[in-house]
Amino acid sequence: MTTTPAPAWNPQRPGPMPFHRYRPFQDRVHVPAAGRDWPAARVERAPLWVPVDLRDGNQALAEPMDTPRKRRFFDLLTGMGFKEIEVGYPSASRADFDFVRHLATGDAVPDDVTPVVFTPARRDLIDRTFEAIEGMPRAVVHLYIATSPVWRDVVLGRDRAEVWRTVREAAEHMARRADKASYVRFQFSPETFNLTEPDFVLELCDGLTELWDASPDRPVTHNLPATVEIATPNVYADQIEYAHRQLARRDSVILSVHPHNDRGTGVACAELAVLAGAQRVEGCLFGNGERTGNVDLVTLALNLYAQGVDPMIDFRDVDTVRETVEHCNRLPVHPRHPYAGDLVHTAFSGTHQDAISKGLARHAERARELGVPESQAPWSVPYLPIDPADVGRSYEAVIRVNSQSGKGGMAYLLRAHHGVDLPARMRPDFSRTVQEATDDSGREMAAKELYELFRSTYVVEDGEMALDAWSVHPDGDGAGTRFVCTLRTGERAGDYEGTGSGPVSAFVDALAGAGVDVEVLDFREQAGDDGANAFAECRVRGTTCWGAGQDSSALAASVRAVLSAVNRALR
């Protein structure tokens, strides 16, 4: 194996790992060159999603689910809108058999839901499987066998002809066992399809399509799994497109895929496989499964949703879905999991927070322009592929503040949680205060802590200068304002009076009479549901400071804001 020389700009050099032990996919399986339409295809309708959590996911758990947990999981799946669900491997354990019987004898399966049961190609295990589904009005019996050369040689000890004979005998027995009074369909998985010779896959699948006499009203499902990922997702797409084009009686075949995630590309494999002709996708919620897991149906479905395609599954309360799955699997969902993780809609970075804050404000404005609720307006907010509210999330955790955050994030939290809308010129000042506090603590600052820091910084209730009493009156001809007050500095108090065009300028004039010259550089008032906020930027004796005032009265809030700024400057 040769290594292409690195360009001069790339200083990486050969490493110590024994990569020569492994073969590239092209040395392990032939992928026919049969044209390639999938790169130009578009997905306009969701495939049939088939959750295999109760079988494939369950067998990967350190503590497999008991019947109550399985039933809770099954009810979750049916409630979300899944219509075909793999419910167990009845011949593998008494627990699986008992759960399938629980479904068959109870009233748990909705009329439009089809259970799927899994069986290897052995006559006695097939019999056990059919005993489990007895009484079910409809079911899919899923037959599997490993088919690739390494599995045939190392695991089964059979050649191609022997594998085909085993599959044929099992399929014939399944056909004899199928209850003619119920709607039983068949499914076949050539396990390790992605490592199997393409002509052998077609020989097996086409042979079973004919043996089971599949028809458009009673189709066979051929499920082609990437049992262990071996190549980039485009290779799997090529394999699926080849099968899609070459399978016999194609209108009587449901072409299904079952990607695993060994290379971390299970989602990509599934998406490209659907572009290549797959009509059905097996996977688990949140990607549970052996080794690195099965493909994640939550991500797949919500990826479609983010493209404006109906996923046909209800994720309006994704937190409840996640909590149920975590309970049943006894496994946590990662906080960075796409769409469902605790942190997936969260921004700590200042630039991200600013973009999201502006995007949410623009979204609200756009909804008003269109005359529709925000929940119905077209979504276009930076860094948020979908509206968190669509999956039952609040905006509470969208922006969170730590030492990496900027002025946009802390301003958003104050506005969203406490109704305090900081003036744009004030935000950099408070941002420096927040960053100093979070740098010192090394941790995130909650919205409540942020508000308390804002108040302790800008709302000065006990400073060098106190306003013991004050009143506002029209001045002379009524064109101006007269401010009458008692100001106290330390132990000294005095009565002062000032005039101006409004209360703030009149108060500033009164302060000048007390020997404190104040220049108001910026001033803002804000009315809220619980009262008023006011913000003043003042220069006092060469020092510039912001102050804030809060009161049920807008006038009182304004006076308090100026006094707070003065006291901060006098410190």
Coordinates of C-alpha atoms in Angstrom, one line a residue:
M1 CA 0.0 0.0 0.0
T2 CA 1.4 3.3 -1.0
T3 CA 0.8 6.7 0.7
T4 CA 0.4 9.8 -1.3
P5 CA 3.1 12.4 -0.4
A6 CA 1.8 15.3 1.7
P7 CA 1.9 18.8 0.2
A8 CA 4.5 21.2 1.6
W9 CA 1.9 23.1 3.6
N10 CA 0.9 20.0 5.5
P11 CA 3.4 19.1 8.2
Q12 CA 1.7 15.8 9.2
R13 CA 4.0 12.8 8.8
P14 CA 3.4 9.0 9.0
G15 CA 2.2 7.9 12.4
P16 CA 3.0 4.8 14.5
M17 CA -0.4 3.0 14.1
P18 CA -0.4 -0.3 12.1
F19 CA -2.9 0.9 9.5
H20 CA -1.5 -1.6 7.0
R21 CA -3.5 -4.4 8.8
Y22 CA -6.8 -3.1 7.4
R23 CA -8.1 -3.3 3.8
P24 CA -10.1 -0.6 2.0
F25 CA -13.7 -1.5 1.1
Q26 CA -12.8 -1.9 -2.6
D27 CA -10.6 -4.8 -1.7
R28 CA -13.4 -6.5 0.3
V29 CA -16.6 -6.1 -1.8
H30 CA -17.4 -5.4 -5.4
V31 CA -19.7 -2.5 -6.0
P32 CA -21.1 -2.6 -9.5
A33 CA -20.9 0.5 -11.7
A34 CA -24.5 0.8 -12.7
G35 CA -25.0 4.5 -13.1
R36 CA -25.7 6.8 -10.2
D37 CA -29.0 8.8 -9.9
W38 CA -29.1 9.3 -6.2
P39 CA -26.9 12.4 -6.0
A40 CA -29.6 14.4 -7.9
A41 CA -32.5 12.9 -6.1
R42 CA -34.7 14.8 -3.5
V43 CA -36.6 13.4 -0.6
E44 CA -40.2 14.6 -0.7
R45 CA -41.9 12.0 1.5
A46 CA -40.8 10.3 4.7
P47 CA -39.9 6.6 4.3
L48 CA -41.6 4.0 6.5
W49 CA -39.8 4.3 9.8
V50 CA -39.5 1.0 11.7
P51 CA -38.2 1.2 15.3
V52 CA -36.2 -1.9 16.4
D53 CA -35.7 -0.7 20.0
L54 CA -37.6 -3.6 21.4
R55 CA -35.5 -6.2 19.6
D56 CA -32.2 -5.0 18.2
G57 CA -31.9 -2.1 20.8
N58 CA -33.0 -4.3 23.6
Q59 CA -30.4 -7.0 23.0
A60 CA -27.7 -4.4 23.3
L61 CA -28.7 -3.3 26.8
A62 CA -26.7 -4.5 29.9
E63 CA -30.1 -4.9 31.5
P64 CA -32.7 -5.9 28.9
M65 CA -36.2 -4.5 29.3
D66 CA -38.9 -6.4 31.2
T67 CA -42.5 -6.5 30.0
P68 CA -43.6 -3.3 31.8
R69 CA -40.7 -1.3 30.3
K70 CA -41.3 -2.9 26.9
R71 CA -45.0 -2.1 27.1
R72 CA -44.2 1.5 28.1
F73 CA -41.8 1.8 25.1
F74 CA -44.3 0.2 22.7
D75 CA -47.1 2.6 23.8
L76 CA -44.7 5.5 23.3
L77 CA -43.9 4.3 19.7
T78 CA -47.6 3.8 18.8
G79 CA -48.5 7.2 20.3
M80 CA -45.8 8.9 18.2
G81 CA -47.3 7.4 15.0
F82 CA -45.0 4.5 14.1
K83 CA -47.0 2.0 12.1
E84 CA -44.6 -1.0 11.8
I85 CA -42.6 -1.9 15.0
E86 CA -40.2 -4.8 15.5
V87 CA -41.4 -6.1 18.9
G88 CA -39.1 -8.9 19.7
Y89 CA -37.0 -12.0 19.0
P90 CA -39.4 -14.6 20.5
S91 CA -37.2 -17.6 20.1
A92 CA -34.2 -15.9 21.8
S93 CA -35.6 -15.7 25.3
R94 CA -38.6 -16.3 27.5
A95 CA -38.9 -12.5 28.1
D96 CA -39.2 -11.8 24.4
F97 CA -41.7 -14.6 23.9
D98 CA -43.8 -13.5 26.8
F99 CA -43.9 -9.9 25.6
V100 CA -45.0 -10.9 22.1
R101 CA -47.7 -13.0 23.7
H102 CA -48.7 -10.0 25.9
L103 CA -49.3 -8.0 22.7
A104 CA -51.0 -10.9 20.9
T105 CA -53.5 -11.7 23.7
G106 CA -54.1 -8.1 25.0
D107 CA -55.5 -5.1 23.4
A108 CA -52.2 -3.2 23.0
V109 CA -51.8 -3.2 19.2
P110 CA -53.7 -0.4 17.3
D111 CA -55.6 -1.6 14.2
D112 CA -53.1 0.3 11.9
V113 CA -49.9 -1.0 13.5
T114 CA -48.1 -4.1 12.3
P115 CA -45.8 -5.9 14.8
V116 CA -42.5 -7.4 13.4
V117 CA -40.9 -10.5 14.9
F118 CA -37.3 -11.7 14.2
T119 CA -36.1 -15.3 13.6
P120 CA -33.0 -17.0 12.4
A121 CA -33.2 -19.6 9.6
R122 CA -33.8 -22.6 11.9
R123 CA -37.0 -24.7 11.7
D124 CA -37.5 -25.1 15.5
L125 CA -36.9 -21.3 16.1
I126 CA -39.3 -20.5 13.3
D127 CA -42.0 -22.6 15.0
R128 CA -41.4 -20.8 18.3
T129 CA -41.8 -17.5 16.5
F130 CA -45.1 -18.5 15.0
E131 CA -46.3 -19.7 18.3
A132 CA -45.6 -16.3 19.7
I133 CA -47.7 -14.4 17.1
E134 CA -50.6 -16.8 17.1
G135 CA -53.8 -14.8 17.3
M136 CA -52.3 -11.6 15.9
P137 CA -54.5 -10.3 12.9
R138 CA -51.3 -9.1 11.1
A139 CA -47.6 -9.5 11.5
V140 CA -44.3 -9.5 9.7
V141 CA -42.0 -12.4 10.3
H142 CA -38.4 -11.3 9.7
L143 CA -36.0 -14.1 8.6
Y144 CA -32.2 -13.4 8.6
I145 CA -28.9 -15.1 7.9
A146 CA -25.4 -13.9 7.5
T147 CA -24.3 -13.9 3.9
S148 CA -20.9 -12.3 3.4
P149 CA -17.7 -14.3 2.7
V150 CA -16.1 -13.7 6.1
W151 CA -19.2 -14.7 8.0
R152 CA -19.8 -17.7 5.7
D153 CA -16.2 -18.9 6.3
V154 CA -15.6 -18.0 9.9
V155 CA -19.1 -18.2 11.5
L156 CA -21.3 -20.5 9.5
G157 CA -18.8 -22.8 7.8
R158 CA -21.0 -22.9 4.7
D159 CA -20.5 -22.0 1.1
R160 CA -23.0 -20.0 -1.0
A161 CA -25.0 -23.0 -2.1
E162 CA -25.4 -24.2 1.5
V163 CA -26.5 -20.8 2.7
W164 CA -29.1 -20.6 -0.1
R165 CA -30.4 -24.1 0.7
T166 CA -30.7 -23.1 4.4
V167 CA -32.6 -19.9 3.6
R168 CA -34.9 -21.7 1.1
E169 CA -35.8 -24.5 3.5
A170 CA -36.5 -21.9 6.3
A171 CA -38.6 -19.8 3.9
E172 CA -40.6 -22.8 2.8
H173 CA -41.3 -23.7 6.4
M174 CA -42.4 -20.1 7.1
A175 CA -44.8 -20.2 4.2
R176 CA -46.3 -23.4 5.5
R177 CA -46.7 -22.0 9.0
A178 CA -48.3 -18.7 8.0
D179 CA -51.9 -18.6 9.1
K180 CA -54.1 -18.0 6.1
A181 CA -56.7 -16.3 8.2
S182 CA -54.3 -13.5 9.2
Y183 CA -52.3 -11.1 7.2
V184 CA -48.7 -12.4 7.7
R185 CA -46.0 -10.9 5.5
F186 CA -42.4 -11.9 5.2
Q187 CA -39.1 -10.0 5.5
F188 CA -35.6 -11.2 4.7
S189 CA -32.3 -9.7 5.8
P190 CA -29.0 -10.9 4.2
E191 CA -27.0 -10.0 7.3
T192 CA -23.8 -8.2 6.4
F193 CA -25.3 -7.2 3.1
N194 CA -22.7 -4.4 2.6
L195 CA -19.9 -7.0 2.6
T196 CA -21.8 -9.6 0.4
E197 CA -21.3 -10.2 -3.3
P198 CA -24.1 -8.3 -5.1
D199 CA -25.0 -11.2 -7.4
F200 CA -25.5 -13.4 -4.3
V201 CA -27.7 -10.8 -2.7
L202 CA -29.9 -10.8 -5.8
E203 CA -29.9 -14.6 -6.0
L204 CA -31.2 -14.8 -2.4
C205 CA -33.7 -11.9 -2.5
D206 CA -35.2 -12.7 -5.9
G207 CA -35.4 -16.4 -4.9
L208 CA -37.5 -15.5 -1.8
T209 CA -39.6 -13.0 -3.7
E210 CA -40.7 -15.9 -6.0
L211 CA -40.9 -18.5 -3.3
W212 CA -43.2 -16.4 -1.2
D213 CA -45.1 -15.3 -4.3
A214 CA -44.9 -11.6 -3.4
S215 CA -47.4 -9.3 -4.9
P216 CA -48.1 -5.5 -4.7
D217 CA -50.9 -6.2 -2.2
R218 CA -48.8 -8.6 -0.2
P219 CA -45.2 -7.4 -0.7
V220 CA -42.0 -8.9 0.7
T221 CA -39.6 -6.7 2.6
H222 CA -35.9 -7.1 1.6
N223 CA -33.9 -5.4 4.3
L224 CA -30.3 -4.7 3.3
P225 CA -28.3 -3.9 6.4
A226 CA -24.9 -2.1 6.8
T227 CA -24.4 -4.5 9.7
V228 CA -20.9 -3.2 10.3
E229 CA -20.0 0.0 8.4
I230 CA -17.0 -0.5 6.1
A231 CA -17.1 2.5 3.7
T232 CA -18.2 6.1 3.2
P233 CA -21.9 6.6 2.9
N234 CA -21.8 7.1 -0.9
V235 CA -20.7 3.5 -1.3
Y236 CA -23.7 2.2 0.7
A237 CA -25.9 4.4 -1.5
D238 CA -24.4 2.9 -4.6
Q239 CA -25.0 -0.6 -3.3
I240 CA -28.7 0.2 -2.5
E241 CA -29.3 1.9 -5.8
Y242 CA -27.9 -1.2 -7.6
A243 CA -30.3 -3.4 -5.6
H244 CA -33.2 -1.0 -6.3
R245 CA -32.6 -1.3 -10.0
Q246 CA -31.9 -5.0 -10.2
L247 CA -34.4 -6.6 -7.8
A248 CA -37.0 -8.7 -9.6
R249 CA -40.7 -7.9 -9.2
R250 CA -39.8 -4.5 -7.8
D251 CA -43.4 -3.4 -7.4
S252 CA -43.8 -6.3 -5.0
V253 CA -40.7 -5.5 -2.9
I254 CA -40.3 -3.0 -0.1
L255 CA -36.7 -2.1 -0.1
S256 CA -35.5 -1.5 3.5
V257 CA -32.2 -0.5 5.0
H258 CA -30.8 -1.0 8.5
P259 CA -27.6 1.0 9.0
H260 CA -25.3 0.8 12.0
N261 CA -23.0 3.5 13.1
D262 CA -19.5 1.9 13.3
R263 CA -17.9 4.7 11.3
G264 CA -20.2 7.4 12.8
T265 CA -22.0 7.8 9.5
G266 CA -25.2 5.8 10.1
V267 CA -27.5 8.9 9.6
A268 CA -25.7 9.8 6.4
C269 CA -25.9 6.2 5.1
A270 CA -29.7 6.1 5.8
E271 CA -30.3 9.4 4.1
L272 CA -28.3 8.6 1.0
A273 CA -29.9 5.1 0.9
V274 CA -33.4 6.7 0.8
L275 CA -32.1 8.9 -2.1
A276 CA -31.0 5.7 -3.8
G277 CA -34.4 4.0 -3.6
A278 CA -34.9 2.7 -0.1
Q279 CA -38.5 2.9 1.1
R280 CA -38.2 1.8 4.6
V281 CA -35.6 2.5 7.4
E282 CA -35.0 0.4 10.5
G283 CA -33.3 2.1 13.5
C284 CA -33.6 3.1 17.1
L285 CA -34.7 6.2 18.9
F286 CA -31.6 8.1 19.8
G287 CA -29.3 5.5 18.2
N288 CA -29.2 2.7 20.8
G289 CA -27.8 -0.6 19.6
E290 CA -24.8 -2.9 19.7
R291 CA -21.3 -1.4 19.4
T292 CA -21.9 2.2 18.3
G293 CA -25.6 1.7 17.8
N294 CA -28.2 1.6 15.1
V295 CA -29.1 4.6 13.0
D296 CA -31.0 7.2 15.0
L297 CA -34.6 7.6 13.9
V298 CA -35.1 10.8 15.9
T299 CA -32.3 12.6 14.0
L300 CA -33.4 11.2 10.6
A301 CA -37.0 12.2 11.1
L302 CA -36.2 15.7 12.3
N303 CA -33.6 16.2 9.6
L304 CA -36.5 15.8 7.2
Y305 CA -38.7 18.1 9.2
A306 CA -35.9 20.8 9.0
Q307 CA -36.2 20.5 5.2
G308 CA -39.9 21.2 5.2
V309 CA -40.9 17.5 4.8
D310 CA -43.5 15.9 7.1
P311 CA -41.7 13.2 9.1
M312 CA -45.1 11.6 9.8
I313 CA -44.0 11.0 13.4
D314 CA -45.0 13.3 16.3
F315 CA -42.1 14.9 18.1
R316 CA -44.0 17.8 19.6
D317 CA -42.8 16.8 23.1
V318 CA -39.3 15.5 22.4
D319 CA -38.4 15.8 26.1
T320 CA -41.0 13.3 27.1
V321 CA -39.9 10.9 24.3
R322 CA -36.3 11.2 25.6
E323 CA -37.2 10.7 29.2
T324 CA -39.3 7.6 28.4
V325 CA -36.5 6.1 26.3
E326 CA -33.9 6.8 29.0
H327 CA -36.1 5.1 31.6
C328 CA -36.7 2.0 29.5
N329 CA -33.1 1.7 28.2
R330 CA -31.5 2.8 31.5
L331 CA -29.2 4.8 29.3
P332 CA -28.8 8.6 29.1
V333 CA -29.2 10.6 25.9
H334 CA -26.2 12.8 25.3
P335 CA -26.6 16.5 26.0
R336 CA -25.3 17.3 22.6
H337 CA -27.7 14.9 20.8
P338 CA -29.2 16.5 17.7
Y339 CA -32.6 18.1 18.4
A340 CA -33.1 16.3 21.8
G341 CA -30.0 16.9 23.9
D342 CA -30.2 19.4 26.8
L343 CA -27.6 21.7 25.2
V344 CA -28.5 21.3 21.5
H345 CA -30.4 24.6 21.3
T346 CA -28.1 26.4 23.7
A347 CA -25.6 29.1 22.8
F348 CA -22.9 30.3 25.2
S349 CA -20.8 32.1 22.6
G350 CA -21.3 35.8 22.4
T351 CA -21.5 36.0 18.6
H352 CA -23.9 33.1 18.5
Q353 CA -26.1 34.7 21.2
D354 CA -26.2 38.0 19.4
A355 CA -27.2 36.4 16.1
I356 CA -29.9 34.3 17.8
S357 CA -31.3 37.2 19.8
K358 CA -31.6 39.3 16.7
G359 CA -33.0 36.4 14.8
L360 CA -35.8 35.8 17.4
A361 CA -36.6 39.5 17.4
R362 CA -36.8 39.5 13.5
H363 CA -39.0 36.4 13.6
A364 CA -41.5 38.0 15.9
E365 CA -41.5 41.1 13.7
R366 CA -42.1 39.0 10.6
A367 CA -45.0 37.2 12.2
R368 CA -46.6 40.5 13.0
E369 CA -46.2 41.7 9.4
L370 CA -47.8 38.5 8.1
G371 CA -50.6 38.6 10.7
V372 CA -49.9 35.1 11.9
P373 CA -48.9 33.6 15.3
E374 CA -45.1 33.2 15.7
S375 CA -45.6 29.4 15.8
Q376 CA -46.9 29.6 12.2
A377 CA -44.5 32.1 10.7
P378 CA -41.7 30.8 8.4
W379 CA -38.6 30.0 10.4
S380 CA -35.2 31.6 9.7
V381 CA -33.2 32.2 12.9
P382 CA -29.4 31.9 12.8
Y383 CA -27.9 28.8 14.6
L384 CA -31.3 27.2 15.2
P385 CA -32.2 24.8 12.3
I386 CA -35.8 24.4 13.7
D387 CA -37.9 26.3 16.2
P388 CA -37.3 24.7 19.6
A389 CA -41.0 25.3 20.4
D390 CA -41.9 22.9 17.6
V391 CA -40.5 20.0 19.7
G392 CA -41.8 21.2 23.0
R393 CA -38.8 23.2 24.1
S394 CA -39.1 26.6 25.6
Y395 CA -36.7 29.4 24.8
E396 CA -35.4 29.4 28.4
A397 CA -32.3 27.4 27.6
V398 CA -31.6 28.8 24.1
I399 CA -29.1 31.4 25.4
R400 CA -27.1 30.8 28.5
V401 CA -24.3 32.9 30.0
N402 CA -20.7 31.9 30.9
S403 CA -17.3 33.5 30.4
Q404 CA -17.5 32.9 26.6
S405 CA -20.7 34.9 26.3
G406 CA -21.2 38.4 25.1
K407 CA -23.4 41.4 25.5
G408 CA -26.1 40.0 23.3
G409 CA -26.6 36.9 25.4
M410 CA -26.9 38.6 28.8
A411 CA -29.1 41.3 27.3
Y412 CA -31.5 38.6 25.9
L413 CA -31.7 36.8 29.2
L414 CA -32.5 40.0 31.2
R415 CA -35.1 40.9 28.6
A416 CA -36.7 37.5 28.3
H417 CA -36.7 36.5 32.0
H418 CA -37.0 39.8 33.8
G419 CA -38.3 42.4 31.3
V420 CA -35.2 44.5 31.6
D421 CA -34.2 45.7 28.1
L422 CA -30.8 47.3 28.4
P423 CA -29.9 50.2 26.1
A424 CA -27.5 49.2 23.4
R425 CA -24.8 51.6 24.8
M426 CA -25.1 50.1 28.2
R427 CA -24.7 46.5 27.2
P428 CA -20.9 46.5 26.7
D429 CA -20.5 47.9 30.2
F430 CA -22.6 45.2 31.8
S431 CA -21.0 42.5 29.6
R432 CA -17.6 43.4 31.2
T433 CA -19.1 43.0 34.7
V434 CA -20.6 39.6 33.7
Q435 CA -17.4 38.3 32.2
E436 CA -15.4 39.3 35.3
A437 CA -17.9 37.4 37.5
T438 CA -18.0 34.3 35.3
D439 CA -14.2 34.3 34.9
D440 CA -13.9 34.4 38.7
S441 CA -16.4 31.6 39.3
G442 CA -15.5 29.5 36.3
R443 CA -19.2 28.5 35.9
E444 CA -22.4 29.4 34.1
M445 CA -24.5 32.2 35.3
A446 CA -28.3 31.5 35.5
A447 CA -30.8 34.2 34.5
K448 CA -31.7 34.9 38.1
E449 CA -28.1 35.4 39.1
L450 CA -27.6 37.6 36.1
Y451 CA -30.5 39.8 37.2
E452 CA -29.2 40.0 40.8
L453 CA -25.8 41.0 39.4
F454 CA -27.5 43.7 37.3
R455 CA -29.3 45.1 40.3
S456 CA -26.3 45.0 42.6
T457 CA -24.2 46.8 40.0
Y458 CA -26.6 49.5 38.7
V459 CA -29.4 50.0 41.1
V460 CA -27.6 51.8 44.0
E461 CA -30.0 52.1 46.9
D462 CA -27.4 53.1 49.6
G463 CA -24.8 55.4 48.2
E464 CA -22.8 58.5 49.2
M465 CA -25.7 60.7 48.2
A466 CA -29.3 60.0 49.3
L467 CA -32.6 61.6 48.3
D468 CA -34.6 61.8 51.5
A469 CA -37.6 63.6 50.0
W470 CA -38.5 65.1 46.6
S471 CA -41.4 66.4 44.6
V472 CA -41.9 67.7 41.1
H473 CA -44.0 70.9 40.2
P474 CA -44.7 72.9 37.1
D475 CA -42.3 75.8 36.9
G476 CA -43.6 79.3 36.6
D477 CA -45.6 79.6 33.4
G478 CA -45.9 75.8 33.1
A479 CA -43.3 75.5 30.3
G480 CA -40.8 73.8 32.5
T481 CA -40.4 71.6 35.6
R482 CA -39.3 72.5 39.2
F483 CA -37.6 69.8 41.3
V484 CA -37.7 70.2 45.1
C485 CA -35.7 67.8 47.2
T486 CA -33.8 67.1 50.4
L487 CA -30.3 65.7 49.6
R488 CA -28.2 64.1 52.2
T489 CA -24.5 63.4 52.0
G490 CA -23.2 61.4 54.9
E491 CA -24.5 63.2 58.0
R492 CA -25.2 66.4 56.2
A493 CA -28.6 67.2 54.6
G494 CA -29.9 70.2 52.8
D495 CA -32.9 71.4 50.8
Y496 CA -32.3 72.1 47.1
E497 CA -34.3 73.1 44.1
G498 CA -33.7 73.0 40.4
T499 CA -35.5 73.8 37.2
G500 CA -35.4 72.3 33.7
S501 CA -37.3 71.2 30.7
G502 CA -38.3 67.9 32.4
P503 CA -37.9 66.1 35.7
V504 CA -34.5 64.6 34.9
S505 CA -32.9 68.0 33.8
A506 CA -34.5 69.7 36.8
F507 CA -33.1 67.0 39.2
V508 CA -29.6 67.5 37.6
D509 CA -30.0 71.3 38.2
A510 CA -30.8 70.6 41.9
L511 CA -27.7 68.4 42.2
A512 CA -25.6 71.2 40.8
G513 CA -26.9 73.4 43.6
A514 CA -25.6 70.8 46.0
G515 CA -22.2 71.0 44.4
V516 CA -22.4 67.9 42.2
D517 CA -22.2 68.8 38.5
V518 CA -23.8 66.0 36.4
E519 CA -23.9 65.6 32.6
V520 CA -26.5 63.2 31.3
L521 CA -25.0 61.5 28.3
D522 CA -27.7 58.9 27.6
F523 CA -31.1 58.3 29.1
R524 CA -33.8 55.6 28.4
E525 CA -37.1 54.7 30.0
Q526 CA -38.9 51.4 29.6
A527 CA -42.4 50.5 30.7
G528 CA -43.1 47.0 31.8
D529 CA -45.9 44.9 33.1
D530 CA -44.6 45.1 36.7
G531 CA -43.6 48.8 36.6
A532 CA -40.9 50.9 34.9
N533 CA -37.1 50.6 34.3
A534 CA -34.9 53.6 33.6
F535 CA -31.3 53.8 32.6
A536 CA -29.0 56.8 32.8
E537 CA -25.4 57.3 31.6
C538 CA -23.9 60.3 33.5
R539 CA -20.5 62.0 33.7
V540 CA -19.7 63.2 37.2
R541 CA -16.4 64.9 38.0
G542 CA -14.7 63.3 35.0
T543 CA -16.1 59.8 35.7
T544 CA -18.7 58.2 33.4
C545 CA -21.1 55.6 34.8
W546 CA -24.4 54.0 34.1
G547 CA -27.1 53.7 36.6
A548 CA -30.6 52.1 36.7
G549 CA -33.8 52.7 38.5
Q550 CA -36.8 50.5 39.0
D551 CA -40.2 51.6 40.4
S552 CA -43.9 51.3 39.8
S553 CA -43.7 55.0 38.7
A554 CA -41.8 55.9 35.5
L555 CA -40.9 59.3 37.0
A556 CA -39.5 57.7 40.2
A557 CA -37.5 55.1 38.1
S558 CA -36.0 58.0 36.1
V559 CA -34.9 59.9 39.2
R560 CA -33.5 56.7 40.8
A561 CA -31.5 55.9 37.6
V562 CA -29.7 59.3 37.7
L563 CA -29.1 59.0 41.4
S564 CA -27.6 55.5 40.9
A565 CA -25.3 56.7 38.2
V566 CA -24.1 59.6 40.4
N567 CA -23.4 57.4 43.3
R568 CA -21.5 54.9 41.2
A569 CA -19.4 57.8 39.8
L570 CA -18.8 59.2 43.3
R571 CA -17.4 55.9 44.5

